[in-house]
Amino acid sequence: MIRIRIPEKVNRIIGTLAAAGHEAYAVGGCVRDALLGREPADWDITTSASPCEVKALFGRTIDTGIQHGTVTVMLGREGFEVTTYRVDGAYEDCRHPKEVTFTKSLLEDLKRRDFTINAMAYSEDGGLVDAFDGTGDLERGVIRCVGEARERFTEDALRMLRAVRFAAQLGFSLDEDTGAAIRELCGNLGKVSAERIQTELVKLLVSPHPERLRDAWELGITAVVLPEFDACMACGQNTPHHMGSVGEHTIRALQEAEPDRILRLTMLLHDVGKPQTKTAGEDGTDHFYCHAEAGEELAGKILRRLKFDNDTVRQVKKLVRCHDDEPALTPAGVRRAANRIGEELFPLYLKVRRADIMAQSPETRPEKLARLTRTEELYRQILEEKNCFTLKQLAVTGRDLIEAGIPAGPELGAILGTLLEQVIEEPEKNERVRLLDEAKKQYQNGAGRTAAGSDGL
Ligand code: ATP
Ligand code: MG
């Protein structure tokens, strides 16, 4: 008999419900992960008790999704979602059920779930309930729909992207019929909300197998949710730097980057500006002039369309913009680059460059890697020596200059910019008295006035 170790608190919730005469099980992703020997992210509980009955049994609860039967039971600081067995009513627009109805049958609840590996329930008393051979599919490494794939994808089109996401997380393959159904029905993904697509896309990207994005492309999913990627797959690059299409390079670059959300999103989009900037040189090699700038703009459009938050959009856009930057290999050169890219993003920029280079053709790689390694060393040195490369680190502030008699305004900003520029070139100049003198001198001979209007750097 299969045994799973359930956390004490989950057992307590199940026990409380059972003592009151209800059925209760751990269900879905946590059972799947526990059977795979992975630490589940969270433990969901399914029960025959109605939401009211659940609330009556526990001291502190939150109405998380009460209309769908979900109540969060708080034990200490931890919350556990307890959801009443339910059947989803008729689906509208391939998106969500018009209504949900509660049921007293666990089997009915398991039937509404997406994949066999996600449709298992477990409790210490009831054991494993696996009505659709989820354990068999776990052993075989297969993502297979519960029931008829076409029906299930027609109910909720998001499941098609979820299938690829789980395949990427677990290193599984898609059941043949499930894959065939996706090919037929992927167009319906256009009706799914951007927020839901975003969640699944990010999980796919930060998974151990981001290369499964290729499956999403082959199946026709990206054509609907990320057509810009299809353009990359169709964009050959005849240059000594590359060995495949922009899309294939993108996939390699994803694999080379650590599974950080911002980093993987950047790798996904770093060359997205290439298809629109491609030109053929007279010798037949391709060029992609200004693709980073074009990519920055397009990346912004894509991320906004997928409803990413402002901070994510800002970071990824900036990293796309500077992904090809090569600072001069001097301390001042690297300080200038760190100033331009910013101290927050510079470490990520270095990782973007490494992943990008690792995904380029091996012939030119050693030289590029040597440059990058030198840049990293110089940057480490700059940090160690606490060299100034941001306004924040400058030994004088705007307030200091105001106190020294320079009026607030764009001119003052320009003077600060000039001071920073000087200090970036010569770190030993970052000294308060000296900078104040320099600022006054500049103000007096109007250097600030001529520089005002430019951003000073
Ligand atoms: P993760 O580890 O990413 O949280 P998970 O399997 O828990 O994986 P969730 O999205 O949290 O995935 O969903 C929890 C469970 O709810 C799933 O295991 C599945 O049984 C069910 N489920 C979630 N979304 C759907 C859906 N769109 N259609 C059918 N069942 C779903
Ligand atoms: Mg989950």
CSV table of C-alpha atoms and ligand atoms in Angstrom, one decimal:
chain,number,residue,atom,x,y,z
A,1,MET,CA,0.0,0.0,0.0
A,2,ILE,CA,1.3,3.5,-0.9
A,3,ARG,CA,2.0,5.7,2.0
A,4,ILE,CA,2.6,9.5,1.9
A,5,ARG,CA,4.0,11.5,4.8
A,6,ILE,CA,1.5,14.3,5.5
A,7,PRO,CA,2.4,17.3,7.6
A,8,GLU,CA,1.0,17.3,11.1
A,9,LYS,CA,-1.2,20.3,10.5
A,10,VAL,CA,-2.8,18.9,7.4
A,11,ASN,CA,-3.5,15.7,9.3
A,12,ARG,CA,-5.1,17.7,12.0
A,13,ILE,CA,-7.4,19.4,9.6
A,14,ILE,CA,-8.4,16.1,7.9
A,15,GLY,CA,-8.9,14.6,11.4
A,16,THR,CA,-11.1,17.4,12.6
A,17,LEU,CA,-13.3,17.1,9.5
A,18,ALA,CA,-13.4,13.3,9.8
A,19,ALA,CA,-14.4,13.4,13.5
A,20,ALA,CA,-17.3,15.6,12.5
A,21,GLY,CA,-18.4,12.9,10.0
A,22,HIS,CA,-17.1,14.4,6.8
A,23,GLU,CA,-14.7,13.0,4.3
A,24,ALA,CA,-11.4,14.9,3.8
A,25,TYR,CA,-8.3,14.3,1.7
A,26,ALA,CA,-5.1,16.0,0.6
A,27,VAL,CA,-5.5,16.4,-3.1
A,28,GLY,CA,-3.9,17.5,-6.4
A,29,GLY,CA,-0.4,18.9,-6.7
A,30,CYS,CA,0.7,18.0,-3.2
A,31,VAL,CA,-0.2,14.3,-3.6
A,32,ARG,CA,1.6,14.3,-7.0
A,33,ASP,CA,4.7,15.9,-5.6
A,34,ALA,CA,4.8,13.7,-2.5
A,35,LEU,CA,4.6,10.6,-4.6
A,36,LEU,CA,7.5,11.9,-6.7
A,37,GLY,CA,9.5,12.5,-3.5
A,38,ARG,CA,9.4,16.3,-4.0
A,39,GLU,CA,8.5,18.8,-1.3
A,40,PRO,CA,5.0,20.1,-2.2
A,41,ALA,CA,4.7,23.9,-2.4
A,42,ASP,CA,1.4,23.8,-0.5
A,43,TRP,CA,-1.1,21.2,0.7
A,44,ASP,CA,-4.7,21.5,-0.6
A,45,ILE,CA,-7.5,19.7,1.1
A,46,THR,CA,-10.7,18.5,-0.5
A,47,THR,CA,-13.8,17.6,1.6
A,48,SER,CA,-17.4,16.6,1.5
A,49,ALA,CA,-18.2,19.3,4.1
A,50,SER,CA,-19.9,22.4,2.8
A,51,PRO,CA,-18.0,25.7,3.2
A,52,CYS,CA,-20.3,26.6,6.2
A,53,GLU,CA,-19.5,23.4,7.9
A,54,VAL,CA,-15.8,23.9,7.4
A,55,LYS,CA,-16.0,27.4,8.9
A,56,ALA,CA,-17.9,26.1,11.9
A,57,LEU,CA,-15.2,23.6,12.7
A,58,PHE,CA,-12.2,25.8,12.8
A,59,GLY,CA,-11.4,28.9,14.8
A,60,ARG,CA,-9.9,31.1,12.2
A,61,THR,CA,-10.8,30.9,8.5
A,62,ILE,CA,-10.7,33.2,5.5
A,63,ASP,CA,-13.3,33.2,2.7
A,64,THR,CA,-10.7,32.8,0.0
A,65,GLY,CA,-13.0,31.7,-2.8
A,66,ILE,CA,-16.2,31.0,-1.0
A,67,GLN,CA,-18.3,30.9,-4.2
A,68,HIS,CA,-16.1,28.1,-5.5
A,69,GLY,CA,-16.2,26.4,-2.1
A,70,THR,CA,-12.7,27.4,-0.9
A,71,VAL,CA,-12.1,28.4,2.7
A,72,THR,CA,-8.6,29.0,4.0
A,73,VAL,CA,-8.1,27.4,7.5
A,74,MET,CA,-5.5,29.2,9.5
A,75,LEU,CA,-3.4,27.2,11.9
A,76,GLY,CA,-0.9,29.5,13.6
A,77,ARG,CA,0.6,31.5,10.7
A,78,GLU,CA,0.0,28.9,8.1
A,79,GLY,CA,-3.1,28.8,5.9
A,80,PHE,CA,-4.5,25.7,4.2
A,81,GLU,CA,-7.0,25.8,1.4
A,82,VAL,CA,-10.0,23.5,2.1
A,83,THR,CA,-12.3,23.1,-0.8
A,84,THR,CA,-15.7,21.4,-0.9
A,85,TYR,CA,-16.0,18.6,-3.4
A,86,ARG,CA,-17.4,20.2,-6.5
A,87,VAL,CA,-18.5,19.6,-10.1
A,88,ASP,CA,-17.9,22.4,-12.6
A,89,GLY,CA,-21.1,23.4,-14.5
A,90,ALA,CA,-21.2,24.2,-18.2
A,91,TYR,CA,-18.2,26.1,-19.4
A,92,GLU,CA,-18.4,29.4,-21.1
A,93,ASP,CA,-15.9,30.7,-23.7
A,94,CYS,CA,-13.4,28.0,-23.0
A,95,ARG,CA,-12.5,29.8,-19.8
A,96,HIS,CA,-14.5,29.2,-16.7
A,97,PRO,CA,-17.5,27.4,-15.6
A,98,LYS,CA,-20.8,29.3,-15.4
A,99,GLU,CA,-21.5,27.9,-12.1
A,100,VAL,CA,-20.1,25.3,-9.7
A,101,THR,CA,-22.1,22.8,-7.8
A,102,PHE,CA,-21.0,21.0,-4.7
A,103,THR,CA,-21.2,17.2,-4.5
A,104,LYS,CA,-20.8,14.5,-1.9
A,105,SER,CA,-18.7,12.4,-4.3
A,106,LEU,CA,-14.9,12.5,-4.2
A,107,LEU,CA,-14.8,10.8,-7.6
A,108,GLU,CA,-16.9,13.6,-9.2
A,109,ASP,CA,-14.4,16.2,-7.8
A,110,LEU,CA,-11.4,14.3,-9.1
A,111,LYS,CA,-13.0,14.0,-12.5
A,112,ARG,CA,-13.1,17.8,-13.0
A,113,ARG,CA,-9.3,18.1,-12.5
A,114,ASP,CA,-7.0,18.6,-15.4
A,115,PHE,CA,-4.5,15.8,-15.6
A,116,THR,CA,-4.3,12.2,-14.2
A,117,ILE,CA,-1.2,13.1,-12.1
A,118,ASN,CA,-3.2,16.0,-10.6
A,119,ALA,CA,-6.3,14.0,-9.9
A,120,MET,CA,-5.3,11.9,-6.9
A,121,ALA,CA,-6.4,12.2,-3.3
A,122,TYR,CA,-4.8,10.8,-0.1
A,123,SER,CA,-5.6,10.5,3.6
A,124,GLU,CA,-4.1,8.3,6.2
A,125,ASP,CA,-7.3,6.5,6.8
A,126,GLY,CA,-8.6,6.4,3.2
A,127,GLY,CA,-5.2,5.7,1.5
A,128,LEU,CA,-4.5,6.8,-2.0
A,129,VAL,CA,-7.5,7.4,-4.3
A,130,ASP,CA,-6.3,7.2,-7.8
A,131,ALA,CA,-9.2,6.6,-10.2
A,132,PHE,CA,-7.4,7.5,-13.5
A,133,ASP,CA,-4.1,5.8,-13.1
A,134,GLY,CA,-2.2,8.9,-12.1
A,135,THR,CA,0.5,6.7,-10.4
A,136,GLY,CA,0.9,4.8,-13.7
A,137,ASP,CA,1.4,8.1,-15.6
A,138,LEU,CA,3.8,9.3,-12.9
A,139,GLU,CA,5.9,6.2,-13.5
A,140,ARG,CA,5.7,6.5,-17.2
A,141,GLY,CA,6.4,10.2,-17.1
A,142,VAL,CA,3.3,11.2,-19.0
A,143,ILE,CA,0.9,14.2,-18.9
A,144,ARG,CA,-2.5,12.9,-19.8
A,145,CYS,CA,-5.9,14.5,-19.4
A,146,VAL,CA,-8.6,13.1,-17.1
A,147,GLY,CA,-11.2,11.8,-19.5
A,148,GLU,CA,-11.6,13.1,-23.1
A,149,ALA,CA,-8.8,15.5,-23.9
A,150,ARG,CA,-10.8,17.5,-26.5
A,151,GLU,CA,-13.6,18.0,-24.0
A,152,ARG,CA,-11.3,19.0,-21.2
A,153,PHE,CA,-9.5,21.6,-23.4
A,154,THR,CA,-12.7,22.9,-24.7
A,155,GLU,CA,-13.9,23.5,-21.1
A,156,ASP,CA,-10.8,25.4,-20.2
A,157,ALA,CA,-8.2,26.3,-22.8
A,158,LEU,CA,-5.6,27.2,-20.3
A,159,ARG,CA,-5.1,23.5,-19.6
A,160,MET,CA,-3.2,23.2,-22.9
A,161,LEU,CA,-0.5,25.6,-21.6
A,162,ARG,CA,-0.6,23.9,-18.2
A,163,ALA,CA,0.1,20.5,-19.9
A,164,VAL,CA,3.4,21.9,-21.3
A,165,ARG,CA,4.2,23.7,-18.1
A,166,PHE,CA,3.9,20.4,-16.1
A,167,ALA,CA,5.9,18.6,-18.7
A,168,ALA,CA,8.6,21.2,-18.3
A,169,GLN,CA,8.5,21.1,-14.5
A,170,LEU,CA,8.6,17.3,-14.3
A,171,GLY,CA,10.5,16.4,-17.4
A,172,PHE,CA,7.5,14.5,-18.6
A,173,SER,CA,6.2,13.9,-22.1
A,174,LEU,CA,2.7,14.6,-23.4
A,175,ASP,CA,0.4,11.7,-24.0
A,176,GLU,CA,-0.1,11.4,-27.7
A,177,ASP,CA,-3.8,12.0,-27.7
A,178,THR,CA,-3.4,15.0,-25.3
A,179,GLY,CA,-0.8,16.5,-27.7
A,180,ALA,CA,-3.0,15.9,-30.7
A,181,ALA,CA,-5.9,17.6,-29.0
A,182,ILE,CA,-3.7,20.6,-28.2
A,183,ARG,CA,-2.8,21.0,-31.9
A,184,GLU,CA,-6.5,21.0,-32.8
A,185,LEU,CA,-7.7,23.4,-30.1
A,186,CYS,CA,-4.8,25.7,-29.2
A,187,GLY,CA,-6.6,28.6,-31.0
A,188,ASN,CA,-8.9,28.8,-28.0
A,189,LEU,CA,-6.1,30.0,-25.8
A,190,GLY,CA,-6.8,33.4,-27.3
A,191,LYS,CA,-9.9,33.5,-25.1
A,192,VAL,CA,-8.0,33.0,-21.9
A,193,SER,CA,-7.1,36.0,-19.7
A,194,ALA,CA,-3.6,37.3,-19.9
A,195,GLU,CA,-3.1,36.9,-16.1
A,196,ARG,CA,-3.7,33.2,-16.3
A,197,ILE,CA,-1.4,32.8,-19.3
A,198,GLN,CA,1.3,34.8,-17.5
A,199,THR,CA,1.2,32.5,-14.4
A,200,GLU,CA,1.7,29.4,-16.5
A,201,LEU,CA,4.3,30.9,-18.9
A,202,VAL,CA,6.4,32.0,-15.9
A,203,LYS,CA,6.2,28.6,-14.3
A,204,LEU,CA,7.3,27.0,-17.7
A,205,LEU,CA,10.2,29.5,-18.0
A,206,VAL,CA,11.6,29.0,-14.5
A,207,SER,CA,11.2,25.2,-14.7
A,208,PRO,CA,14.2,22.8,-15.0
A,209,HIS,CA,13.2,22.4,-18.7
A,210,PRO,CA,12.6,25.8,-20.2
A,211,GLU,CA,13.5,24.2,-23.6
A,212,ARG,CA,10.0,22.8,-23.6
A,213,LEU,CA,9.0,26.1,-24.9
A,214,ARG,CA,9.8,24.4,-28.2
A,215,ASP,CA,6.9,22.0,-27.5
A,216,ALA,CA,4.6,25.0,-26.9
A,217,TRP,CA,5.8,26.3,-30.3
A,218,GLU,CA,5.5,23.0,-32.1
A,219,LEU,CA,2.0,22.5,-30.8
A,220,GLY,CA,0.9,25.9,-31.9
A,221,ILE,CA,0.5,27.4,-28.4
A,222,THR,CA,3.1,30.2,-28.8
A,223,ALA,CA,1.5,31.3,-32.1
A,224,VAL,CA,-1.5,32.3,-30.0
A,225,VAL,CA,0.0,33.6,-26.7
A,226,LEU,CA,3.5,34.7,-27.9
A,227,PRO,CA,3.5,35.1,-31.7
A,228,GLU,CA,6.7,37.1,-31.4
A,229,PHE,CA,8.5,33.9,-30.5
A,230,ASP,CA,7.3,32.2,-33.6
A,231,ALA,CA,8.8,35.1,-35.6
A,232,CYS,CA,12.1,34.3,-33.8
A,233,MET,CA,11.9,30.6,-34.7
A,234,ALA,CA,11.4,31.7,-38.3
A,235,CYS,CA,14.3,34.1,-38.3
A,236,GLY,CA,17.6,32.5,-39.5
A,237,GLN,CA,20.9,34.1,-38.6
A,238,ASN,CA,23.7,33.7,-41.0
A,239,THR,CA,26.5,35.1,-38.9
A,240,PRO,CA,29.7,33.7,-37.4
A,241,HIS,CA,28.3,34.3,-34.0
A,242,HIS,CA,25.3,32.0,-34.3
A,243,MET,CA,24.5,28.4,-35.0
A,244,GLY,CA,20.7,28.5,-35.3
A,245,SER,CA,17.6,30.6,-35.7
A,246,VAL,CA,16.9,33.4,-33.2
A,247,GLY,CA,14.3,31.1,-31.6
A,248,GLU,CA,16.7,28.2,-31.2
A,249,HIS,CA,19.3,30.6,-29.7
A,250,THR,CA,16.7,31.9,-27.4
A,251,ILE,CA,15.9,28.4,-26.1
A,252,ARG,CA,19.6,27.7,-25.6
A,253,ALA,CA,20.0,31.0,-23.7
A,254,LEU,CA,17.1,30.1,-21.5
A,255,GLN,CA,18.8,26.8,-20.6
A,256,GLU,CA,22.0,28.6,-19.8
A,257,ALA,CA,20.4,31.1,-17.4
A,258,GLU,CA,19.7,30.2,-13.8
A,259,PRO,CA,16.0,29.8,-13.0
A,260,ASP,CA,15.3,33.3,-11.9
A,261,ARG,CA,12.1,34.9,-13.1
A,262,ILE,CA,13.6,38.2,-14.3
A,263,LEU,CA,16.6,36.5,-15.8
A,264,ARG,CA,14.6,33.9,-17.7
A,265,LEU,CA,12.1,36.5,-19.0
A,266,THR,CA,15.0,38.5,-20.2
A,267,MET,CA,16.5,35.6,-22.0
A,268,LEU,CA,13.1,34.8,-23.6
A,269,LEU,CA,12.9,38.4,-24.9
A,270,HIS,CA,16.6,39.5,-25.3
A,271,ASP,CA,16.6,39.0,-29.1
A,272,VAL,CA,13.0,39.5,-29.8
A,273,GLY,CA,13.9,42.7,-31.8
A,274,LYS,CA,15.9,40.7,-34.3
A,275,PRO,CA,13.3,39.6,-36.8
A,276,GLN,CA,12.2,43.2,-37.4
A,277,THR,CA,15.8,44.6,-37.7
A,278,LYS,CA,17.3,41.9,-39.9
A,279,THR,CA,19.2,43.0,-43.0
A,280,ALA,CA,21.4,41.1,-45.3
A,281,GLY,CA,24.9,42.4,-45.9
A,282,GLU,CA,26.5,42.3,-49.4
A,283,ASP,CA,28.6,39.3,-48.4
A,284,GLY,CA,25.5,37.4,-47.5
A,285,THR,CA,25.9,37.7,-43.7
A,286,ASP,CA,22.9,38.9,-41.7
A,287,HIS,CA,22.9,42.0,-39.6
A,288,PHE,CA,20.6,43.1,-36.8
A,289,TYR,CA,21.5,46.7,-36.2
A,290,CYS,CA,19.8,48.3,-33.2
A,291,HIS,CA,18.0,45.0,-32.3
A,292,ALA,CA,18.5,45.7,-28.6
A,293,GLU,CA,16.6,49.0,-28.8
A,294,ALA,CA,13.8,47.5,-31.0
A,295,GLY,CA,13.8,44.5,-28.6
A,296,GLU,CA,13.4,46.8,-25.6
A,297,GLU,CA,10.3,48.3,-27.1
A,298,LEU,CA,8.8,45.1,-28.2
A,299,ALA,CA,9.5,43.4,-24.9
A,300,GLY,CA,7.6,46.2,-23.2
A,301,LYS,CA,4.6,45.6,-25.4
A,302,ILE,CA,4.6,41.9,-24.9
A,303,LEU,CA,5.0,42.1,-21.1
A,304,ARG,CA,2.2,44.7,-20.9
A,305,ARG,CA,0.0,42.6,-23.0
A,306,LEU,CA,0.6,39.7,-20.6
A,307,LYS,CA,-0.3,42.0,-17.7
A,308,PHE,CA,3.1,41.9,-16.0
A,309,ASP,CA,3.6,44.4,-13.2
A,310,ASN,CA,5.5,47.6,-13.8
A,311,ASP,CA,8.6,46.6,-11.9
A,312,THR,CA,9.1,43.5,-14.0
A,313,VAL,CA,8.5,45.4,-17.2
A,314,ARG,CA,11.0,48.0,-16.2
A,315,GLN,CA,13.7,45.5,-15.3
A,316,VAL,CA,13.3,43.2,-18.3
A,317,LYS,CA,13.2,46.1,-20.7
A,318,LYS,CA,16.4,47.6,-19.4
A,319,LEU,CA,18.2,44.3,-19.5
A,320,VAL,CA,17.0,43.6,-23.0
A,321,ARG,CA,18.3,47.1,-24.0
A,322,CYS,CA,21.8,46.5,-22.6
A,323,HIS,CA,22.2,42.8,-23.2
A,324,ASP,CA,24.8,43.4,-25.9
A,325,ASP,CA,26.7,46.2,-24.2
A,326,GLU,CA,30.4,45.7,-23.9
A,327,PRO,CA,32.1,48.0,-21.4
A,328,ALA,CA,35.6,49.1,-22.0
A,329,LEU,CA,37.9,46.7,-20.1
A,330,THR,CA,39.1,49.4,-17.6
A,331,PRO,CA,37.9,50.2,-14.1
A,332,ALA,CA,36.4,53.5,-15.4
A,333,GLY,CA,34.8,51.7,-18.4
A,334,VAL,CA,33.1,49.2,-16.1
A,335,ARG,CA,32.0,52.0,-13.7
A,336,ARG,CA,30.5,53.9,-16.6
A,337,ALA,CA,28.5,50.8,-17.6
A,338,ALA,CA,27.5,50.1,-14.0
A,339,ASN,CA,26.3,53.7,-13.7
A,340,ARG,CA,24.3,53.4,-17.0
A,341,ILE,CA,22.8,50.0,-16.2
A,342,GLY,CA,22.4,50.7,-12.5
A,343,GLU,CA,23.7,48.9,-9.4
A,344,GLU,CA,20.4,46.9,-9.0
A,345,LEU,CA,20.6,45.4,-12.5
A,346,PHE,CA,24.3,45.2,-13.3
A,347,PRO,CA,24.8,41.8,-11.6
A,348,LEU,CA,21.8,40.5,-13.6
A,349,TYR,CA,23.2,42.0,-16.8
A,350,LEU,CA,26.4,40.0,-16.2
A,351,LYS,CA,24.4,36.8,-16.0
A,352,VAL,CA,22.4,37.7,-19.1
A,353,ARG,CA,25.7,38.2,-21.0
A,354,ARG,CA,27.0,34.9,-19.8
A,355,ALA,CA,23.9,33.0,-20.8
A,356,ASP,CA,23.8,34.7,-24.2
A,357,ILE,CA,27.4,34.0,-24.9
A,358,MET,CA,27.1,30.4,-23.9
A,359,ALA,CA,24.3,30.0,-26.4
A,360,GLN,CA,26.3,31.4,-29.2
A,361,SER,CA,28.6,29.5,-31.6
A,362,PRO,CA,31.5,27.9,-29.8
A,363,GLU,CA,34.2,29.3,-32.2
A,364,THR,CA,33.8,32.9,-30.9
A,365,ARG,CA,32.9,31.9,-27.4
A,366,PRO,CA,36.3,31.8,-25.5
A,367,GLU,CA,37.2,35.3,-26.5
A,368,LYS,CA,33.8,36.7,-25.4
A,369,LEU,CA,33.9,34.7,-22.2
A,370,ALA,CA,37.4,36.1,-21.4
A,371,ARG,CA,36.1,39.6,-21.9
A,372,LEU,CA,33.1,39.0,-19.7
A,373,THR,CA,35.2,37.4,-17.0
A,374,ARG,CA,37.5,40.4,-17.0
A,375,THR,CA,34.4,42.7,-16.7
A,376,GLU,CA,33.2,40.7,-13.7
A,377,GLU,CA,36.6,40.9,-12.1
A,378,LEU,CA,36.7,44.7,-12.6
A,379,TYR,CA,33.2,45.0,-11.2
A,380,ARG,CA,34.1,43.0,-8.1
A,381,GLN,CA,37.1,45.2,-7.6
A,382,ILE,CA,34.9,48.3,-7.9
A,383,LEU,CA,32.6,47.0,-5.2
A,384,GLU,CA,35.4,46.0,-3.0
A,385,GLU,CA,37.0,49.3,-3.2
A,386,LYS,CA,33.6,51.0,-2.8
A,387,ASN,CA,34.3,53.1,-5.9
A,388,CYS,CA,31.5,55.5,-6.6
A,389,PHE,CA,29.4,55.0,-9.7
A,390,THR,CA,26.0,56.2,-8.6
A,391,LEU,CA,24.7,59.6,-7.3
A,392,LYS,CA,23.9,57.9,-4.1
A,393,GLN,CA,27.6,57.2,-3.5
A,394,LEU,CA,28.8,60.6,-4.3
A,395,ALA,CA,30.4,62.4,-1.4
A,396,VAL,CA,28.1,65.4,-1.8
A,397,THR,CA,24.3,65.5,-2.1
A,398,GLY,CA,22.0,68.0,-3.8
A,399,ARG,CA,21.2,69.4,-0.4
A,400,ASP,CA,24.9,70.1,0.2
A,401,LEU,CA,25.1,72.1,-3.0
A,402,ILE,CA,21.9,74.1,-2.0
A,403,GLU,CA,23.5,74.9,1.3
A,404,ALA,CA,26.6,76.0,-0.6
A,405,GLY,CA,24.4,78.6,-2.4
A,406,ILE,CA,23.6,76.8,-5.6
A,407,PRO,CA,19.8,77.1,-6.3
A,408,ALA,CA,17.8,74.0,-6.7
A,409,GLY,CA,16.8,73.2,-10.2
A,410,PRO,CA,18.1,71.6,-13.4
A,411,GLU,CA,21.4,73.4,-13.3
A,412,LEU,CA,22.1,71.8,-9.9
A,413,GLY,CA,21.2,68.4,-11.3
A,414,ALA,CA,23.6,69.0,-14.2
A,415,ILE,CA,26.4,70.0,-11.8
A,416,LEU,CA,25.9,66.8,-9.8
A,417,GLY,CA,26.0,64.8,-13.0
A,418,THR,CA,29.3,66.4,-14.0
A,419,LEU,CA,30.7,65.7,-10.6
A,420,LEU,CA,29.7,62.1,-10.8
A,421,GLU,CA,31.2,61.8,-14.2
A,422,GLN,CA,34.5,63.1,-12.9
A,423,VAL,CA,34.4,60.7,-9.9
A,424,ILE,CA,33.6,57.8,-12.2
A,425,GLU,CA,36.8,58.6,-14.1
A,426,GLU,CA,38.9,59.3,-11.0
A,427,PRO,CA,37.5,57.7,-7.8
A,428,GLU,CA,40.0,59.6,-5.6
A,429,LYS,CA,38.1,62.7,-6.4
A,430,ASN,CA,35.1,61.5,-4.4
A,431,GLU,CA,35.9,63.8,-1.5
A,432,ARG,CA,33.4,66.3,0.0
A,433,VAL,CA,35.4,69.5,0.3
A,434,ARG,CA,36.9,69.0,-3.1
A,435,LEU,CA,33.6,68.3,-4.8
A,436,LEU,CA,32.0,71.3,-3.1
A,437,ASP,CA,34.7,73.5,-4.5
A,438,GLU,CA,34.4,72.0,-7.9
A,439,ALA,CA,30.6,72.5,-7.8
A,440,LYS,CA,30.9,76.2,-6.8
A,441,LYS,CA,33.5,76.8,-9.5
A,442,GLN,CA,31.2,75.2,-12.1
A,443,TYR,CA,28.3,77.2,-10.9
A,444,GLN,CA,30.3,80.5,-11.1
A,445,ASN,CA,31.6,80.0,-14.6
A,446,GLY,CA,28.2,78.7,-15.8
A,447,ALA,CA,29.4,75.3,-16.7
A,448,GLY,CA,26.2,74.0,-15.1
A,449,ARG,CA,24.1,76.3,-17.3
A,450,THR,CA,25.5,75.0,-20.6
A,451,ALA,CA,25.2,71.4,-19.4
A,452,ALA,CA,21.7,71.9,-18.1
A,453,GLY,CA,19.1,70.2,-20.2
A,454,SER,CA,21.3,67.2,-21.0
A,455,ASP,CA,21.2,64.5,-18.4
A,456,GLY,CA,24.7,65.2,-17.4
A,457,LEU,CA,26.0,61.8,-18.3
B,1,ATP,P1,1.8,23.9,-8.4
B,1,ATP,O1,2.8,23.1,-7.8
B,1,ATP,O2,2.3,24.7,-9.5
B,1,ATP,O3,1.0,24.7,-7.5
B,1,ATP,P2,-0.6,22.4,-8.7
B,1,ATP,O4,-0.8,21.0,-9.3
B,1,ATP,O5,-0.8,22.5,-7.3
B,1,ATP,O6,0.9,22.8,-9.1
B,1,ATP,P3,-2.4,24.5,-9.1
B,1,ATP,O7,-2.5,25.4,-10.3
B,1,ATP,O8,-2.0,25.0,-7.8
B,1,ATP,O9,-1.4,23.4,-9.6
B,1,ATP,O10,-3.8,23.7,-9.0
B,1,ATP,C1,-4.1,22.8,-7.9
B,1,ATP,C2,-4.9,21.6,-8.4
B,1,ATP,O11,-6.2,22.1,-8.9
B,1,ATP,C3,-4.3,20.9,-9.6
B,1,ATP,O12,-3.4,19.9,-9.1
B,1,ATP,C4,-5.5,20.3,-10.3
B,1,ATP,O13,-6.0,19.2,-9.6
B,1,ATP,C5,-6.5,21.4,-10.1
B,1,ATP,N1,-6.6,22.4,-11.2
B,1,ATP,C6,-5.9,23.6,-11.2
B,1,ATP,N2,-6.2,24.3,-12.3
B,1,ATP,C7,-7.0,23.5,-13.1
B,1,ATP,C8,-7.7,23.7,-14.3
B,1,ATP,N3,-7.5,24.8,-15.0
B,1,ATP,N4,-8.5,22.7,-14.7
B,1,ATP,C9,-8.7,21.6,-14.0
B,1,ATP,N5,-8.1,21.4,-12.8
B,1,ATP,C10,-7.3,22.3,-12.3
B,2,MG,MG,-0.7,24.5,-6.2
